[in-house]
CSV table of N, CA, C and O and ligand atoms in Angstrom, one decimal:
chain,number,residue,atom,x,y,z
O,30,MET,N,-3.2,10.8,-29.0
O,30,MET,CA,-2.2,10.6,-28.0
O,30,MET,C,-2.7,9.8,-26.9
O,30,MET,O,-3.9,10.0,-26.5
O,31,LEU,N,-1.9,8.9,-26.3
O,31,LEU,CA,-2.3,8.2,-25.1
O,31,LEU,C,-2.1,9.1,-23.9
O,31,LEU,O,-1.0,9.7,-23.8
O,32,THR,N,-3.1,9.2,-23.1
O,32,THR,CA,-3.1,10.2,-22.0
O,32,THR,C,-2.8,9.5,-20.6
O,32,THR,O,-2.4,10.2,-19.7
O,33,ARG,N,-3.2,8.3,-20.5
O,33,ARG,CA,-3.0,7.6,-19.2
O,33,ARG,C,-3.4,6.2,-19.3
O,33,ARG,O,-4.0,5.8,-20.3
O,34,ILE,N,-3.0,5.4,-18.3
O,34,ILE,CA,-3.6,4.0,-18.2
O,34,ILE,C,-5.0,4.2,-17.7
O,34,ILE,O,-5.2,4.7,-16.5
O,35,ASP,N,-6.0,3.8,-18.5
O,35,ASP,CA,-7.4,4.0,-18.1
O,35,ASP,C,-7.9,3.0,-17.1
O,35,ASP,O,-8.5,3.3,-16.1
O,36,HIS,N,-7.6,1.7,-17.5
O,36,HIS,CA,-8.0,0.6,-16.6
O,36,HIS,C,-7.2,-0.7,-16.9
O,36,HIS,O,-6.6,-0.8,-17.9
O,37,LEU,N,-7.2,-1.6,-15.9
O,37,LEU,CA,-6.7,-2.9,-16.0
O,37,LEU,C,-7.9,-3.8,-16.1
O,37,LEU,O,-8.8,-3.7,-15.2
O,38,GLY,N,-8.0,-4.7,-17.0
O,38,GLY,CA,-9.1,-5.6,-17.1
O,38,GLY,C,-8.7,-6.9,-16.4
O,38,GLY,O,-7.6,-7.5,-16.7
O,39,ILE,N,-9.5,-7.5,-15.6
O,39,ILE,CA,-9.2,-8.7,-14.8
O,39,ILE,C,-10.4,-9.7,-15.0
O,39,ILE,O,-11.5,-9.4,-14.7
O,40,ALA,N,-10.0,-10.8,-15.6
O,40,ALA,CA,-11.0,-11.9,-15.9
O,40,ALA,C,-11.4,-12.6,-14.6
O,40,ALA,O,-10.5,-13.1,-13.9
O,41,VAL,N,-12.7,-12.7,-14.3
O,41,VAL,CA,-13.1,-13.4,-13.1
O,41,VAL,C,-14.3,-14.3,-13.5
O,41,VAL,O,-15.0,-14.1,-14.4
O,42,LYS,N,-14.4,-15.4,-12.8
O,42,LYS,CA,-15.5,-16.3,-13.0
O,42,LYS,C,-16.9,-15.7,-12.6
O,42,LYS,O,-17.9,-15.9,-13.2
O,43,SER,N,-16.8,-15.0,-11.5
O,43,SER,CA,-18.0,-14.5,-10.9
O,43,SER,C,-17.8,-13.2,-10.2
O,43,SER,O,-17.0,-13.0,-9.3
O,44,LEU,N,-18.6,-12.2,-10.7
O,44,LEU,CA,-18.5,-10.8,-10.1
O,44,LEU,C,-19.0,-10.9,-8.7
O,44,LEU,O,-18.5,-10.3,-7.8
O,45,GLU,N,-20.0,-11.7,-8.5
O,45,GLU,CA,-20.6,-11.8,-7.1
O,45,GLU,C,-19.6,-12.3,-6.1
O,45,GLU,O,-19.6,-11.8,-4.9
O,46,GLU,N,-18.6,-13.1,-6.5
O,46,GLU,CA,-17.6,-13.6,-5.6
O,46,GLU,C,-16.4,-12.6,-5.6
O,46,GLU,O,-15.8,-12.4,-4.6
O,47,ALA,N,-16.1,-12.0,-6.7
O,47,ALA,CA,-14.9,-11.2,-6.8
O,47,ALA,C,-15.1,-9.8,-6.2
O,47,ALA,O,-14.2,-9.2,-5.6
O,48,ILE,N,-16.3,-9.2,-6.4
O,48,ILE,CA,-16.5,-7.8,-5.9
O,48,ILE,C,-16.3,-7.7,-4.4
O,48,ILE,O,-15.6,-6.8,-3.9
O,49,PRO,N,-16.8,-8.7,-3.6
O,49,PRO,CA,-16.6,-8.5,-2.1
O,49,PRO,C,-15.1,-8.6,-1.7
O,49,PRO,O,-14.7,-7.9,-0.8
O,50,MET,N,-14.3,-9.3,-2.5
O,50,MET,CA,-12.9,-9.3,-2.2
O,50,MET,C,-12.3,-7.9,-2.4
O,50,MET,O,-11.6,-7.4,-1.5
O,51,TYR,N,-12.6,-7.2,-3.5
O,51,TYR,CA,-12.1,-5.9,-3.7
O,51,TYR,C,-12.6,-4.9,-2.6
O,51,TYR,O,-11.9,-4.0,-2.2
O,52,GLU,N,-13.9,-5.1,-2.2
O,52,GLU,CA,-14.5,-4.2,-1.2
O,52,GLU,C,-14.0,-4.5,0.2
O,52,GLU,O,-13.6,-3.6,0.9
O,53,GLU,N,-14.0,-5.7,0.5
O,53,GLU,CA,-13.6,-6.1,1.9
O,53,GLU,C,-12.1,-6.1,2.2
O,53,GLU,O,-11.6,-5.6,3.2
O,54,ALA,N,-11.4,-6.7,1.3
O,54,ALA,CA,-10.0,-6.9,1.5
O,54,ALA,C,-9.2,-5.7,1.1
O,54,ALA,O,-8.2,-5.3,1.7
O,55,PHE,N,-9.7,-4.9,0.1
O,55,PHE,CA,-8.9,-3.7,-0.4
O,55,PHE,C,-9.6,-2.4,0.0
O,55,PHE,O,-9.0,-1.4,-0.2
O,56,GLY,N,-10.8,-2.5,0.5
O,56,GLY,CA,-11.5,-1.2,0.9
O,56,GLY,C,-11.9,-0.3,-0.2
O,56,GLY,O,-12.2,0.8,-0.1
O,57,LEU,N,-12.1,-0.9,-1.4
O,57,LEU,CA,-12.6,-0.1,-2.6
O,57,LEU,C,-14.1,-0.3,-2.6
O,57,LEU,O,-14.6,-1.2,-2.0
O,58,SER,N,-14.7,0.6,-3.4
O,58,SER,CA,-16.2,0.4,-3.5
O,58,SER,C,-16.5,0.3,-5.0
O,58,SER,O,-16.0,1.1,-5.8
O,59,CYS,N,-17.4,-0.6,-5.3
O,59,CYS,CA,-17.7,-0.9,-6.7
O,59,CYS,C,-18.6,0.3,-7.2
O,59,CYS,O,-19.6,0.7,-6.6
O,60,GLU,N,-18.1,1.0,-8.3
O,60,GLU,CA,-18.8,2.2,-8.8
O,60,GLU,C,-20.0,1.8,-9.7
O,60,GLU,O,-20.9,2.6,-9.8
O,61,ASN,N,-19.8,0.8,-10.5
O,61,ASN,CA,-20.8,0.5,-11.5
O,61,ASN,C,-20.7,-0.9,-12.0
O,61,ASN,O,-19.6,-1.4,-12.2
O,62,ILE,N,-21.8,-1.5,-12.2
O,62,ILE,CA,-21.9,-2.8,-12.8
O,62,ILE,C,-22.7,-2.7,-14.1
O,62,ILE,O,-23.7,-2.0,-14.2
O,63,GLU,N,-22.1,-3.2,-15.2
O,63,GLU,CA,-22.8,-3.0,-16.5
O,63,GLU,C,-22.5,-4.2,-17.4
O,63,GLU,O,-21.4,-4.7,-17.4
O,64,GLU,N,-23.5,-4.6,-18.2
O,64,GLU,CA,-23.3,-5.6,-19.1
O,64,GLU,C,-22.9,-5.0,-20.5
O,64,GLU,O,-23.5,-3.9,-20.9
O,65,VAL,N,-21.9,-5.6,-21.1
O,65,VAL,CA,-21.4,-5.0,-22.4
O,65,VAL,C,-21.6,-6.1,-23.5
O,65,VAL,O,-20.8,-7.0,-23.6
O,66,PRO,N,-22.8,-6.0,-24.2
O,66,PRO,CA,-23.1,-7.0,-25.2
O,66,PRO,C,-22.0,-7.3,-26.2
O,66,PRO,O,-21.8,-8.4,-26.6
O,67,SER,N,-21.4,-6.2,-26.7
O,67,SER,CA,-20.4,-6.3,-27.8
O,67,SER,C,-19.2,-7.2,-27.3
O,67,SER,O,-18.6,-7.8,-28.2
O,68,GLN,N,-19.0,-7.3,-26.0
O,68,GLN,CA,-17.8,-8.1,-25.5
O,68,GLN,C,-18.3,-9.4,-24.8
O,68,GLN,O,-17.5,-10.2,-24.3
O,69,LYS,N,-19.7,-9.6,-24.7
O,69,LYS,CA,-20.2,-10.7,-24.0
O,69,LYS,C,-19.7,-10.8,-22.6
O,69,LYS,O,-19.2,-11.9,-22.1
O,70,VAL,N,-19.7,-9.7,-21.9
O,70,VAL,CA,-19.2,-9.7,-20.5
O,70,VAL,C,-20.1,-8.8,-19.6
O,70,VAL,O,-20.9,-7.9,-20.1
O,71,LYS,N,-20.0,-9.0,-18.3
O,71,LYS,CA,-20.6,-8.1,-17.3
O,71,LYS,C,-19.4,-7.5,-16.6
O,71,LYS,O,-18.4,-8.3,-16.3
O,72,THR,N,-19.4,-6.2,-16.5
O,72,THR,CA,-18.2,-5.6,-15.9
O,72,THR,C,-18.5,-4.9,-14.6
O,72,THR,O,-19.7,-4.5,-14.4
O,73,ALA,N,-17.5,-4.8,-13.7
O,73,ALA,CA,-17.7,-4.0,-12.5
O,73,ALA,C,-16.4,-3.2,-12.4
O,73,ALA,O,-15.3,-3.6,-12.6
O,74,PHE,N,-16.6,-1.9,-12.1
O,74,PHE,CA,-15.5,-0.9,-12.1
O,74,PHE,C,-15.2,-0.4,-10.6
O,74,PHE,O,-16.2,-0.1,-9.9
O,75,PHE,N,-13.9,-0.3,-10.4
O,75,PHE,CA,-13.5,0.2,-9.1
O,75,PHE,C,-12.5,1.4,-9.4
O,75,PHE,O,-11.5,1.1,-10.2
O,76,ASN,N,-12.7,2.5,-8.8
O,76,ASN,CA,-11.8,3.6,-9.1
O,76,ASN,C,-10.6,3.6,-8.1
O,76,ASN,O,-10.8,3.5,-6.9
O,77,VAL,N,-9.4,3.6,-8.6
O,77,VAL,CA,-8.2,3.7,-7.8
O,77,VAL,C,-7.4,4.9,-8.2
O,77,VAL,O,-6.5,4.8,-9.2
O,78,GLY,N,-7.7,6.0,-7.7
O,78,GLY,CA,-6.9,7.2,-8.0
O,78,GLY,C,-7.0,7.6,-9.5
O,78,GLY,O,-6.1,8.2,-10.0
O,79,GLY,N,-8.2,7.4,-10.1
O,79,GLY,CA,-8.4,7.8,-11.5
O,79,GLY,C,-8.2,6.7,-12.5
O,79,GLY,O,-8.7,6.7,-13.6
O,80,THR,N,-7.4,5.7,-12.1
O,80,THR,CA,-7.2,4.5,-12.9
O,80,THR,C,-8.2,3.5,-12.4
O,80,THR,O,-8.5,3.5,-11.2
O,81,HIS,N,-8.8,2.7,-13.2
O,81,HIS,CA,-9.9,1.8,-12.8
O,81,HIS,C,-9.4,0.3,-12.9
O,81,HIS,O,-8.6,0.0,-13.7
O,82,ILE,N,-10.0,-0.5,-12.0
O,82,ILE,CA,-9.9,-1.9,-12.2
O,82,ILE,C,-11.3,-2.3,-12.8
O,82,ILE,O,-12.3,-1.9,-12.3
O,83,GLU,N,-11.2,-3.1,-13.9
O,83,GLU,CA,-12.4,-3.5,-14.6
O,83,GLU,C,-12.5,-5.0,-14.4
O,83,GLU,O,-11.7,-5.8,-15.0
O,84,LEU,N,-13.4,-5.5,-13.5
O,84,LEU,CA,-13.6,-7.0,-13.4
O,84,LEU,C,-14.5,-7.4,-14.6
O,84,LEU,O,-15.5,-6.7,-14.9
O,85,LEU,N,-14.2,-8.5,-15.2
O,85,LEU,CA,-14.9,-9.0,-16.3
O,85,LEU,C,-15.4,-10.4,-16.1
O,85,LEU,O,-14.6,-11.3,-15.9
O,86,GLU,N,-16.7,-10.6,-16.1
O,86,GLU,CA,-17.3,-11.9,-16.0
O,86,GLU,C,-18.0,-12.3,-17.3
O,86,GLU,O,-18.7,-11.5,-17.9
O,87,PRO,N,-17.7,-13.5,-17.8
O,87,PRO,CA,-18.3,-13.8,-19.1
O,87,PRO,C,-19.8,-14.0,-19.0
O,87,PRO,O,-20.3,-14.5,-18.0
O,88,THR,N,-20.5,-13.6,-20.0
O,88,THR,CA,-22.0,-13.8,-20.0
O,88,THR,C,-22.4,-15.0,-20.9
O,88,THR,O,-23.6,-15.3,-20.9
O,89,SER,N,-21.5,-15.6,-21.6
O,89,SER,CA,-21.8,-16.8,-22.4
O,89,SER,C,-20.5,-17.6,-22.6
O,89,SER,O,-19.4,-17.1,-22.4
O,90,ASP,N,-20.7,-18.9,-23.0
O,90,ASP,CA,-19.5,-19.7,-23.2
O,90,ASP,C,-18.6,-19.3,-24.3
O,90,ASP,O,-17.5,-19.7,-24.3
O,91,ASP,N,-19.2,-18.6,-25.3
O,91,ASP,CA,-18.3,-18.2,-26.4
O,91,ASP,C,-17.8,-16.7,-26.2
O,91,ASP,O,-17.3,-16.1,-27.1
O,92,SER,N,-18.0,-16.2,-25.0
O,92,SER,CA,-17.4,-14.9,-24.7
O,92,SER,C,-15.9,-15.0,-24.7
O,92,SER,O,-15.3,-16.0,-24.3
O,93,PRO,N,-15.2,-14.0,-25.2
O,93,PRO,CA,-13.7,-14.0,-25.2
O,93,PRO,C,-13.2,-14.2,-23.7
O,93,PRO,O,-12.1,-14.8,-23.6
O,94,ILE,N,-13.9,-13.8,-22.7
O,94,ILE,CA,-13.5,-13.9,-21.4
O,94,ILE,C,-13.6,-15.4,-20.9
O,94,ILE,O,-12.8,-15.9,-20.2
O,95,ALA,N,-14.7,-16.0,-21.3
O,95,ALA,CA,-14.8,-17.5,-21.0
O,95,ALA,C,-13.7,-18.3,-21.6
O,95,ALA,O,-13.1,-19.1,-20.9
O,96,LYS,N,-13.3,-17.9,-22.8
O,96,LYS,CA,-12.2,-18.6,-23.5
O,96,LYS,C,-10.9,-18.4,-22.7
O,96,LYS,O,-10.0,-19.3,-22.6
O,97,PHE,N,-10.7,-17.1,-22.3
O,97,PHE,CA,-9.5,-16.7,-21.6
O,97,PHE,C,-9.4,-17.5,-20.3
O,97,PHE,O,-8.3,-18.1,-20.0
O,98,ILE,N,-10.5,-17.6,-19.6
O,98,ILE,CA,-10.4,-18.3,-18.3
O,98,ILE,C,-10.2,-19.8,-18.5
O,98,ILE,O,-9.5,-20.4,-17.7
O,99,ALA,N,-10.8,-20.3,-19.5
O,99,ALA,CA,-10.6,-21.8,-19.8
O,99,ALA,C,-9.2,-22.1,-20.0
O,99,ALA,O,-8.6,-23.1,-19.7
O,100,LYS,N,-8.5,-21.1,-20.7
O,100,LYS,CA,-7.1,-21.4,-21.1
O,100,LYS,C,-6.1,-21.0,-20.0
O,100,LYS,O,-5.1,-21.7,-19.7
O,101,ASN,N,-6.4,-19.9,-19.3
O,101,ASN,CA,-5.4,-19.3,-18.4
O,101,ASN,C,-5.8,-19.3,-16.9
O,101,ASN,O,-5.0,-18.9,-16.1
O,102,GLY,N,-7.1,-19.5,-16.7
O,102,GLY,CA,-7.6,-19.3,-15.3
O,102,GLY,C,-7.9,-17.8,-15.2
O,102,GLY,O,-7.7,-17.0,-16.1
O,103,GLU,N,-8.4,-17.4,-14.0
O,103,GLU,CA,-8.7,-16.0,-13.7
O,103,GLU,C,-7.4,-15.2,-13.7
O,103,GLU,O,-6.3,-15.8,-13.3
O,104,GLY,N,-7.4,-13.9,-14.0
O,104,GLY,CA,-6.2,-13.1,-13.9
O,104,GLY,C,-6.3,-11.9,-14.8
O,104,GLY,O,-7.3,-11.6,-15.4
O,105,VAL,N,-5.1,-11.2,-14.8
O,105,VAL,CA,-5.1,-10.0,-15.6
O,105,VAL,C,-5.3,-10.3,-17.1
O,105,VAL,O,-4.7,-11.2,-17.7
O,106,HIS,N,-6.2,-9.6,-17.7
O,106,HIS,CA,-6.7,-9.9,-19.1
O,106,HIS,C,-6.2,-8.9,-20.1
O,106,HIS,O,-5.7,-9.2,-21.1
O,107,HIS,N,-6.3,-7.6,-19.7
O,107,HIS,CA,-5.8,-6.6,-20.6
O,107,HIS,C,-5.5,-5.3,-19.9
O,107,HIS,O,-5.9,-5.0,-18.8
O,108,VAL,N,-4.7,-4.5,-20.7
O,108,VAL,CA,-4.3,-3.1,-20.2
O,108,VAL,C,-5.0,-2.1,-21.2
O,108,VAL,O,-4.9,-2.3,-22.4
O,109,ALA,N,-5.6,-1.1,-20.6
O,109,ALA,CA,-6.3,-0.2,-21.5
O,109,ALA,C,-5.7,1.2,-21.3
O,109,ALA,O,-5.6,1.7,-20.2
O,110,PHE,N,-5.4,1.8,-22.4
O,110,PHE,CA,-4.8,3.2,-22.4
O,110,PHE,C,-5.9,4.1,-22.9
O,110,PHE,O,-6.6,3.8,-24.0
O,111,ALA,N,-6.1,5.2,-22.3
O,111,ALA,CA,-7.0,6.2,-22.8
O,111,ALA,C,-6.3,7.0,-23.9
O,111,ALA,O,-5.1,7.3,-23.8
O,112,SER,N,-7.1,7.3,-24.9
O,112,SER,CA,-6.6,8.0,-26.1
O,112,SER,C,-7.6,9.1,-26.4
O,112,SER,O,-8.8,8.9,-26.4
O,113,ASP,N,-7.1,10.3,-26.8
O,113,ASP,CA,-8.0,11.4,-27.2
O,113,ASP,C,-8.4,11.2,-28.7
O,113,ASP,O,-9.2,11.9,-29.2
O,114,ASP,N,-7.9,10.1,-29.3
O,114,ASP,CA,-8.2,9.9,-30.7
O,114,ASP,C,-8.1,8.4,-31.0
O,114,ASP,O,-7.0,7.9,-31.5
O,115,VAL,N,-9.1,7.6,-30.7
O,115,VAL,CA,-9.0,6.1,-30.8
O,115,VAL,C,-8.8,5.7,-32.2
O,115,VAL,O,-7.9,4.9,-32.5
O,116,PRO,N,-9.5,6.2,-33.2
O,116,PRO,CA,-9.3,5.8,-34.6
O,116,PRO,C,-7.9,6.2,-35.1
O,116,PRO,O,-7.2,5.4,-35.8
O,117,GLY,N,-7.4,7.3,-34.7
O,117,GLY,CA,-6.0,7.8,-35.1
O,117,GLY,C,-5.0,6.9,-34.4
O,117,GLY,O,-4.0,6.5,-35.0
O,118,GLN,N,-5.2,6.5,-33.2
O,118,GLN,CA,-4.3,5.6,-32.4
O,118,GLN,C,-4.2,4.2,-33.1
O,118,GLN,O,-3.2,3.6,-33.2
O,119,LEU,N,-5.4,3.7,-33.6
O,119,LEU,CA,-5.4,2.4,-34.3
O,119,LEU,C,-4.7,2.5,-35.6
O,119,LEU,O,-3.9,1.6,-35.9
O,120,ALA,N,-4.8,3.6,-36.3
O,120,ALA,CA,-4.2,3.8,-37.6
O,120,ALA,C,-2.7,3.8,-37.4
O,120,ALA,O,-1.9,3.2,-38.2
O,121,GLN,N,-2.2,4.5,-36.3
O,121,GLN,CA,-0.8,4.6,-36.0
O,121,GLN,C,-0.2,3.2,-35.7
O,121,GLN,O,0.8,2.8,-36.2
O,122,ALA,N,-0.9,2.4,-34.9
O,122,ALA,CA,-0.5,1.1,-34.5
O,122,ALA,C,-0.4,0.2,-35.7
O,122,ALA,O,0.5,-0.5,-36.0
O,123,LYS,N,-1.5,0.3,-36.6
O,123,LYS,CA,-1.5,-0.5,-37.8
O,123,LYS,C,-0.4,-0.2,-38.7
O,123,LYS,O,0.3,-1.1,-39.3
O,124,ALA,N,-0.1,1.1,-38.9
O,124,ALA,CA,1.0,1.5,-39.7
O,124,ALA,C,2.3,1.0,-39.2
O,124,ALA,O,3.3,0.8,-40.0
O,125,ALA,N,2.4,0.8,-37.9
O,125,ALA,CA,3.7,0.3,-37.3
O,125,ALA,C,3.7,-1.2,-37.3
O,125,ALA,O,4.6,-1.8,-36.8
O,126,GLY,N,2.7,-1.9,-38.0
O,126,GLY,CA,2.8,-3.3,-38.1
O,126,GLY,C,2.0,-4.1,-37.1
O,126,GLY,O,2.1,-5.4,-37.0
O,127,ILE,N,1.3,-3.4,-36.2
O,127,ILE,CA,0.6,-4.1,-35.2
O,127,ILE,C,-0.7,-4.7,-35.7
O,127,ILE,O,-1.4,-4.1,-36.5
O,128,ARG,N,-1.0,-6.0,-35.4
O,128,ARG,CA,-2.3,-6.6,-35.8
O,128,ARG,C,-3.4,-6.1,-34.9
O,128,ARG,O,-3.3,-6.2,-33.7
O,129,LEU,N,-4.5,-5.7,-35.5
O,129,LEU,CA,-5.6,-5.2,-34.8
O,129,LEU,C,-6.7,-6.2,-34.6
O,129,LEU,O,-6.9,-7.0,-35.6
O,130,ILE,N,-7.3,-6.3,-33.5
O,130,ILE,CA,-8.5,-7.2,-33.3
O,130,ILE,C,-9.7,-6.4,-33.9
O,130,ILE,O,-10.6,-6.9,-34.6
O,131,ASN,N,-9.8,-5.1,-33.5
O,131,ASN,CA,-10.9,-4.2,-34.0
O,131,ASN,C,-10.3,-3.2,-34.9
O,131,ASN,O,-9.5,-2.3,-34.5
O,132,GLU,N,-10.7,-3.3,-36.2
O,132,GLU,CA,-10.2,-2.3,-37.2
O,132,GLU,C,-10.8,-0.9,-36.9
O,132,GLU,O,-10.3,0.1,-37.2
O,133,GLU,N,-12.1,-1.0,-36.3
O,133,GLU,CA,-12.8,0.2,-36.0
O,133,GLU,C,-13.2,0.1,-34.5
O,133,GLU,O,-13.4,-1.0,-34.0
O,134,PRO,N,-13.3,1.2,-33.8
O,134,PRO,CA,-13.7,1.2,-32.4
O,134,PRO,C,-15.1,0.6,-32.3
O,134,PRO,O,-15.9,0.8,-33.2
O,135,VAL,N,-15.4,-0.1,-31.2
O,135,VAL,CA,-16.7,-0.6,-30.9
O,135,VAL,C,-17.2,0.1,-29.6
O,135,VAL,O,-16.3,0.7,-28.9
O,136,VAL,N,-18.4,-0.1,-29.3
O,136,VAL,CA,-18.9,0.5,-28.0
O,136,VAL,C,-18.6,-0.4,-26.8
O,136,VAL,O,-19.1,-1.6,-26.9
O,137,GLY,N,-17.9,0.1,-25.9
O,137,GLY,CA,-17.6,-0.7,-24.7
O,137,GLY,C,-18.3,-0.1,-23.5
O,137,GLY,O,-19.2,0.6,-23.6
O,138,ALA,N,-17.8,-0.6,-22.3
O,138,ALA,CA,-18.4,-0.2,-21.0
O,138,ALA,C,-18.4,1.4,-20.9
O,138,ALA,O,-17.5,2.0,-21.4
O,139,GLY,N,-19.5,1.9,-20.4
O,139,GLY,CA,-19.6,3.3,-20.2
O,139,GLY,C,-19.8,4.1,-21.5
O,139,GLY,O,-19.7,5.3,-21.5
O,140,GLY,N,-20.2,3.3,-22.5
O,140,GLY,CA,-20.4,4.0,-23.8
O,140,GLY,C,-19.2,4.5,-24.5
O,140,GLY,O,-19.2,5.2,-25.5
O,141,LYS,N,-18.0,4.1,-24.0
O,141,LYS,CA,-16.8,4.5,-24.6
O,141,LYS,C,-16.5,3.8,-25.9
O,141,LYS,O,-16.9,2.7,-26.1
O,142,GLN,N,-15.7,4.5,-26.7
O,142,GLN,CA,-15.2,3.9,-27.9
O,142,GLN,C,-14.0,3.0,-27.4
O,142,GLN,O,-13.1,3.5,-26.8
O,143,VAL,N,-14.0,1.7,-27.8
O,143,VAL,CA,-12.9,0.9,-27.4
O,143,VAL,C,-12.4,0.0,-28.6
O,143,VAL,O,-13.2,-0.2,-29.5
O,144,ALA,N,-11.2,-0.3,-28.6
O,144,ALA,CA,-10.6,-1.2,-29.7
O,144,ALA,C,-9.4,-1.9,-29.1
O,144,ALA,O,-8.7,-1.4,-28.3
O,145,PHE,N,-9.3,-3.2,-29.6
O,145,PHE,CA,-8.2,-4.1,-29.0
O,145,PHE,C,-7.2,-4.4,-30.1
O,145,PHE,O,-7.5,-4.5,-31.3
O,146,LEU,N,-5.9,-4.5,-29.6
O,146,LEU,CA,-4.8,-4.9,-30.4
O,146,LEU,C,-4.5,-6.4,-30.1
O,146,LEU,O,-4.6,-6.8,-29.0
O,147,HIS,N,-4.0,-7.1,-31.1
O,147,HIS,CA,-3.8,-8.5,-30.9
O,147,HIS,C,-2.6,-8.7,-30.0
O,147,HIS,O,-1.5,-8.2,-30.3
O,148,PRO,N,-2.7,-9.6,-28.9
O,148,PRO,CA,-1.6,-9.8,-28.0
O,148,PRO,C,-0.3,-10.4,-28.7
O,148,PRO,O,0.8,-10.2,-28.2
O,149,LYS,N,-0.6,-11.1,-29.8
O,149,LYS,CA,0.6,-11.7,-30.5
O,149,LYS,C,1.5,-10.6,-31.1
O,149,LYS,O,2.7,-10.8,-31.4
O,150,SER,N,0.9,-9.4,-31.3
O,150,SER,CA,1.7,-8.3,-31.8
O,150,SER,C,2.2,-7.3,-30.8
O,150,SER,O,2.9,-6.4,-31.1
O,151,THR,N,1.8,-7.6,-29.5
O,151,THR,CA,2.1,-6.6,-28.5
O,151,THR,C,2.7,-7.3,-27.3
O,151,THR,O,2.4,-7.0,-26.1
O,152,ARG,N,3.7,-8.1,-27.6
O,152,ARG,CA,4.5,-8.8,-26.5
O,152,ARG,C,3.6,-9.5,-25.5
O,152,ARG,O,3.9,-9.5,-24.3
O,153,GLY,N,2.5,-10.1,-26.0
O,153,GLY,CA,1.7,-11.0,-25.1
O,153,GLY,C,0.7,-10.2,-24.3
O,153,GLY,O,0.1,-10.9,-23.4
O,154,VAL,N,0.6,-8.9,-24.4
O,154,VAL,CA,-0.3,-8.1,-23.6
O,154,VAL,C,-1.5,-7.7,-24.4
O,154,VAL,O,-1.3,-6.9,-25.4
O,155,LEU,N,-2.7,-8.2,-24.2
O,155,LEU,CA,-3.8,-7.7,-24.9
O,155,LEU,C,-4.0,-6.3,-24.5
O,155,LEU,O,-4.0,-5.9,-23.3
O,156,THR,N,-4.0,-5.4,-25.5
O,156,THR,CA,-4.0,-4.0,-25.3
O,156,THR,C,-5.2,-3.3,-25.9
O,156,THR,O,-5.7,-3.7,-27.0
O,157,GLU,N,-5.8,-2.4,-25.1
O,157,GLU,CA,-7.0,-1.7,-25.5
O,157,GLU,C,-6.7,-0.2,-25.5
O,157,GLU,O,-6.0,0.3,-24.7
O,158,PHE,N,-7.3,0.4,-26.5
O,158,PHE,CA,-7.4,1.9,-26.6
O,158,PHE,C,-8.8,2.2,-26.3
O,158,PHE,O,-9.7,1.6,-26.9
O,159,CYS,N,-9.0,3.2,-25.5
O,159,CYS,CA,-10.4,3.7,-25.2
O,159,CYS,C,-10.5,5.2,-25.1
O,159,CYS,O,-9.5,5.8,-24.8
O,160,SER,N,-11.7,5.7,-25.4
O,160,SER,CA,-11.8,7.1,-25.3
O,160,SER,C,-11.8,7.5,-23.8
O,160,SER,O,-12.2,6.7,-23.0
O,161,PRO,N,-11.4,8.7,-23.5
O,161,PRO,CA,-11.3,9.1,-22.1
O,161,PRO,C,-12.7,9.2,-21.5
O,161,PRO,O,-13.7,9.4,-22.3
O,162,GLY,N,-12.8,9.1,-20.3
O,162,GLY,CA,-14.2,9.2,-19.6
O,162,GLY,C,-14.0,9.3,-18.1
O,162,GLY,O,-12.9,9.5,-17.6
O,163,HIS,N,-15.1,9.2,-17.4
O,163,HIS,CA,-15.2,9.3,-16.0
O,163,HIS,C,-15.0,10.7,-15.5
O,163,HIS,O,-14.4,11.5,-16.1
K,30,LIG,CO1,-11.3,-2.8,-20.9
């Protein structure tokens, strides 16, 4: 079952430049910076009432985030829903005809299980299911 919106992923060119905007202009504080090798990104998390903002900076030119920024510029990249059963959630989506990017969950930020659905199947919104945490 999906239990809440876990986070919004936002693609940025530079965490160093983006973090101060969230801290100074919005008054949030960065909770955690972490590199996620499976996604070729460095992430920074901000807690907003239990839902997080996940800033994503590419760590290589072939990172999915580098490609996204090259095509679209910086901006909202994905919506992540927490699920108490990520594999079951993927199976349900697949059975409903949704194209999966990850057939099996991979390890994402915070050691969570994460998996992505293809935006062409989900009305243009890159969608992530992740195990609950925080
Ligand atoms: Co995410």
